[in-house]
Tab-separated table of C-alpha atoms in Angstrom:
chain	number	residue	atom	x	y	z
A	4	MET	CA	0.000	0.000	0.000
A	5	THR	CA	1.361	3.434	-0.905
A	6	ALA	CA	0.879	6.936	0.465
A	7	PHE	CA	-1.342	7.673	-2.510
A	8	ASP	CA	-3.645	4.694	-1.962
A	9	ARG	CA	-3.995	5.512	1.727
A	10	GLY	CA	-5.378	8.946	0.949
A	11	LEU	CA	-2.421	10.742	2.474
A	12	LEU	CA	-2.038	13.322	-0.260
A	13	GLY	CA	-1.878	16.749	1.319
A	14	HIS	CA	-1.029	15.234	4.704
A	15	ARG	CA	2.255	14.654	6.470
A	16	CYS	CA	3.434	11.057	6.287
A	17	TRP	CA	6.630	9.171	6.955
A	18	LEU	CA	8.355	5.805	6.951
A	19	GLU	CA	8.800	4.162	10.314
A	20	LEU	CA	11.853	1.891	10.410
A	21	ALA	CA	12.079	-1.274	12.464
A	22	THR	CA	14.577	0.587	14.667
A	23	GLY	CA	11.928	3.190	15.462
A	24	GLU	CA	13.646	5.791	13.290
A	25	ARG	CA	11.377	8.030	11.245
A	26	VAL	CA	11.971	9.221	7.675
A	27	ASP	CA	9.658	12.003	6.487
A	28	LEU	CA	8.299	11.647	2.945
A	29	PRO	CA	8.121	14.747	0.707
A	30	VAL	CA	4.585	14.082	-0.529
A	31	GLU	CA	4.035	17.772	-1.278
A	32	ARG	CA	7.009	17.781	-3.671
A	33	TRP	CA	5.839	14.588	-5.342
A	34	THR	CA	2.416	16.073	-6.069
A	35	ALA	CA	3.586	19.561	-7.093
A	36	ILE	CA	4.882	20.777	-10.432
A	37	PRO	CA	8.559	19.969	-11.156
A	38	CYS	CA	10.816	21.858	-8.761
A	39	ASP	CA	14.493	22.576	-8.102
A	40	GLY	CA	16.561	19.550	-9.045
A	41	ASP	CA	13.955	17.922	-11.267
A	42	ASP	CA	15.493	19.670	-14.283
A	43	VAL	CA	18.656	17.592	-13.755
A	44	LEU	CA	16.583	14.503	-14.525
A	45	LEU	CA	14.345	16.010	-17.176
A	46	ASP	CA	17.144	17.640	-19.181
A	47	ALA	CA	18.977	14.305	-19.380
A	48	CYS	CA	16.047	12.585	-21.118
A	49	ALA	CA	16.219	13.053	-24.885
A	50	GLY	CA	14.308	9.966	-25.991
A	51	PRO	CA	11.758	7.382	-24.852
A	52	THR	CA	11.796	7.355	-21.054
A	53	LEU	CA	10.397	4.913	-18.502
A	54	ASP	CA	9.594	6.482	-15.115
A	55	ILE	CA	9.704	3.684	-12.536
A	56	GLY	CA	7.656	4.388	-9.431
A	57	CYS	CA	6.184	7.444	-11.149
A	58	GLY	CA	3.907	8.343	-8.235
A	59	PRO	CA	1.435	11.074	-9.203
A	60	GLY	CA	3.348	11.657	-12.420
A	61	ARG	CA	5.046	15.031	-12.140
A	62	LEU	CA	8.100	13.871	-14.133
A	63	THR	CA	6.198	11.701	-16.614
A	64	ALA	CA	3.880	14.613	-17.344
A	65	ALA	CA	6.741	17.107	-17.615
A	66	LEU	CA	8.480	14.919	-20.179
A	67	THR	CA	5.244	14.531	-22.118
A	68	GLU	CA	4.860	18.314	-22.187
A	69	ARG	CA	8.411	18.547	-23.579
A	70	GLY	CA	7.486	16.173	-26.387
A	71	VAL	CA	9.494	13.267	-24.967
A	72	ALA	CA	7.750	9.892	-25.219
A	73	SER	CA	7.369	8.663	-21.664
A	74	LEU	CA	5.605	5.988	-19.658
A	75	GLY	CA	5.108	5.894	-15.913
A	76	VAL	CA	4.751	2.640	-14.011
A	77	ASP	CA	3.624	2.352	-10.406
A	78	ILE	CA	2.023	-0.291	-8.201
A	79	SER	CA	-0.473	2.289	-6.907
A	80	ALA	CA	-3.773	2.580	-8.785
A	81	THR	CA	-4.223	6.064	-7.336
A	82	ALA	CA	-0.787	7.176	-8.546
A	83	VAL	CA	-1.602	5.945	-12.038
A	84	ARG	CA	-4.941	7.760	-11.973
A	85	LEU	CA	-3.234	10.995	-10.880
A	86	THR	CA	-0.653	10.623	-13.660
A	87	HIS	CA	-3.448	10.213	-16.205
A	88	ALA	CA	-5.100	13.357	-14.811
A	89	ARG	CA	-1.913	15.262	-15.679
A	90	GLY	CA	-2.246	14.148	-19.294
A	91	ALA	CA	0.512	11.519	-19.190
A	92	VAL	CA	0.532	7.775	-19.795
A	93	ALA	CA	1.027	5.334	-16.923
A	94	LEU	CA	0.392	1.697	-16.125
A	95	ARG	CA	-0.270	-0.019	-12.837
A	96	ARG	CA	2.620	-2.445	-12.940
A	97	ASP	CA	5.331	-3.975	-10.780
A	98	VAL	CA	8.644	-3.252	-12.511
A	99	PHE	CA	9.614	-6.900	-12.089
A	100	ASP	CA	6.611	-7.949	-14.169
A	101	ARG	CA	6.344	-7.555	-17.932
A	102	VAL	CA	6.796	-3.921	-19.025
A	103	PRO	CA	6.053	-2.562	-22.522
A	104	GLY	CA	9.081	-1.799	-24.675
A	105	GLU	CA	11.501	-4.012	-22.777
A	106	GLY	CA	15.009	-3.586	-24.103
A	107	ARG	CA	14.126	-0.465	-26.091
A	108	TRP	CA	13.912	2.371	-23.539
A	109	ARG	CA	16.544	5.051	-24.025
A	110	HIS	CA	16.275	6.342	-20.462
A	111	VAL	CA	14.936	5.068	-17.145
A	112	LEU	CA	14.134	7.335	-14.210
A	113	LEU	CA	14.632	6.219	-10.618
A	114	ALA	CA	13.725	9.533	-8.995
A	115	ASP	CA	12.735	10.341	-5.415
A	116	GLY	CA	14.786	7.510	-3.937
A	117	ASN	CA	13.173	4.811	-6.069
A	118	ILE	CA	16.532	3.036	-6.279
A	119	GLY	CA	15.212	1.560	-3.019
A	120	ILE	CA	12.255	-0.242	-4.596
A	121	GLY	CA	12.141	-3.827	-3.372
A	122	GLY	CA	14.948	-3.242	-0.890
A	123	ASP	CA	17.521	-4.757	-3.256
A	124	PRO	CA	19.271	-2.153	-5.471
A	125	PRO	CA	21.457	-4.705	-7.344
A	126	ARG	CA	18.366	-6.705	-8.291
A	127	LEU	CA	16.533	-3.557	-9.366
A	128	LEU	CA	19.422	-2.330	-11.533
A	129	SER	CA	19.754	-5.785	-13.092
A	130	ARG	CA	16.083	-5.579	-14.001
A	131	VAL	CA	16.536	-2.058	-15.391
A	132	ALA	CA	19.376	-3.379	-17.563
A	133	GLU	CA	16.800	-5.640	-19.230
A	134	LEU	CA	14.519	-2.681	-19.909
A	135	ILE	CA	16.882	-0.194	-21.557
A	136	ALA	CA	18.556	-0.282	-24.927
A	137	ASP	CA	22.305	-0.629	-25.372
A	138	GLY	CA	23.839	2.756	-24.687
A	139	GLY	CA	20.812	3.794	-22.641
A	140	THR	CA	21.017	5.635	-19.347
A	141	VAL	CA	19.503	5.419	-15.889
A	142	LEU	CA	18.930	8.694	-14.051
A	143	VAL	CA	19.057	7.994	-10.327
A	144	GLU	CA	18.312	10.171	-7.314
A	145	LEU	CA	20.514	9.253	-4.366
A	146	ASP	CA	21.081	9.986	-0.702
A	147	PRO	CA	23.840	12.412	0.376
A	148	PRO	CA	27.422	11.175	0.795
A	149	GLY	CA	28.234	9.066	3.811
A	150	ARG	CA	25.078	6.961	3.750
A	151	GLY	CA	26.469	3.920	1.926
A	152	ILE	CA	23.871	1.283	1.066
A	153	ARG	CA	21.265	0.653	3.718
A	154	ARG	CA	18.346	-1.760	3.790
A	155	ASP	CA	15.621	-1.894	6.423
A	156	ARG	CA	12.106	-2.999	7.121
A	157	VAL	CA	9.744	-0.035	7.039
A	158	ARG	CA	6.075	0.773	7.212
A	159	LEU	CA	4.078	3.780	6.131
A	160	ARG	CA	2.736	6.118	8.809
A	161	PRO	CA	0.111	7.220	9.562
A	162	ASP	CA	-1.480	4.087	8.179
A	163	ASP	CA	-3.994	1.876	9.899
A	164	ASP	CA	-2.736	-1.080	7.828
A	165	GLY	CA	0.854	-0.839	9.058
A	166	ALA	CA	2.186	-3.580	6.762
A	167	TRP	CA	5.978	-3.903	6.808
A	168	PHE	CA	8.018	-3.976	3.596
A	169	THR	CA	11.703	-3.736	2.669
A	170	TRP	CA	13.249	-0.530	1.356
A	171	ALA	CA	16.799	0.579	0.581
A	172	TRP	CA	18.803	3.798	0.444
A	173	VAL	CA	21.953	4.406	-1.606
A	174	GLY	CA	24.404	7.221	-0.860
A	175	VAL	CA	25.997	8.974	-3.808
A	176	GLU	CA	29.448	7.604	-2.874
A	177	ALA	CA	28.152	4.028	-3.155
A	178	ILE	CA	26.643	4.212	-6.625
A	179	ALA	CA	29.856	3.491	-8.575
A	180	GLY	CA	30.408	0.181	-6.803
A	181	LEU	CA	26.761	-0.727	-7.158
A	182	ALA	CA	26.794	0.090	-10.874
A	183	ALA	CA	29.909	-2.037	-11.390
A	184	ARG	CA	28.126	-5.016	-9.852
A	185	THR	CA	25.416	-4.811	-12.503
A	186	ALA	CA	25.632	-3.694	-16.141
A	187	PHE	CA	26.430	-0.027	-15.690
A	188	ARG	CA	29.070	2.605	-15.122
A	189	VAL	CA	28.618	6.079	-13.658
A	190	SER	CA	28.979	8.767	-16.324
A	191	TRP	CA	28.322	11.703	-13.983
A	192	SER	CA	26.990	12.663	-10.594
A	193	THR	CA	25.867	16.052	-9.350
A	194	ARG	CA	24.184	17.930	-6.558
A	195	ARG	CA	21.333	20.399	-6.784
A	196	GLY	CA	20.533	21.963	-3.426
A	197	HIS	CA	19.924	19.136	-0.964
A	198	ARG	CA	19.360	16.557	-3.729
A	199	TRP	CA	21.960	14.266	-5.311
A	200	PHE	CA	21.822	12.587	-8.727
A	201	ALA	CA	23.819	10.239	-10.929
A	202	CYS	CA	23.636	9.052	-14.514
A	203	LEU	CA	24.431	5.412	-15.191
A	204	GLU	CA	25.308	4.234	-18.683
A	205	LYS	CA	24.690	0.682	-19.778
A	206	SER	CA	28.067	-0.869	-20.528
């Protein structure tokens, strides 16, 4: 269950870790128009782009408005509906299931920390390698330096369901080693304000 399906749009919500730690989620940024830092991702997409974990579709819609063919995928029916409302195309789909255009996407977006999907970044990047064309790129949003790679059990709060799932976080200093373990190499990394990004090229 996602923040969007639980009706938490416009409300404060966070991830509660098994340790009791709390990680606030920037739901307002996800549902707004593209903001500072998003241009790093958008400007790097010059061809067909797959937005994994598209949420309410701010990036998918922005690419569509720029004339870039794009498709959002998300496990949340509400997120897909919100993406459609922005005039963009999205499918309710788990990225590990069959995805249209496999092996032909020029770019893949893993924005807003979506490198953590499934709690296993090497597995996710290996799957992404199956989705993009040779020479394609993955645009990844990362945690600040010093975080390394972290995995934990989390649950969404406030949420009366409270189901636990696994998530991961990757610090910018860890992405080169992670890329080397899969099918990628880091072509660049950058910072915009408090946000960090990297571009991975399929080797």
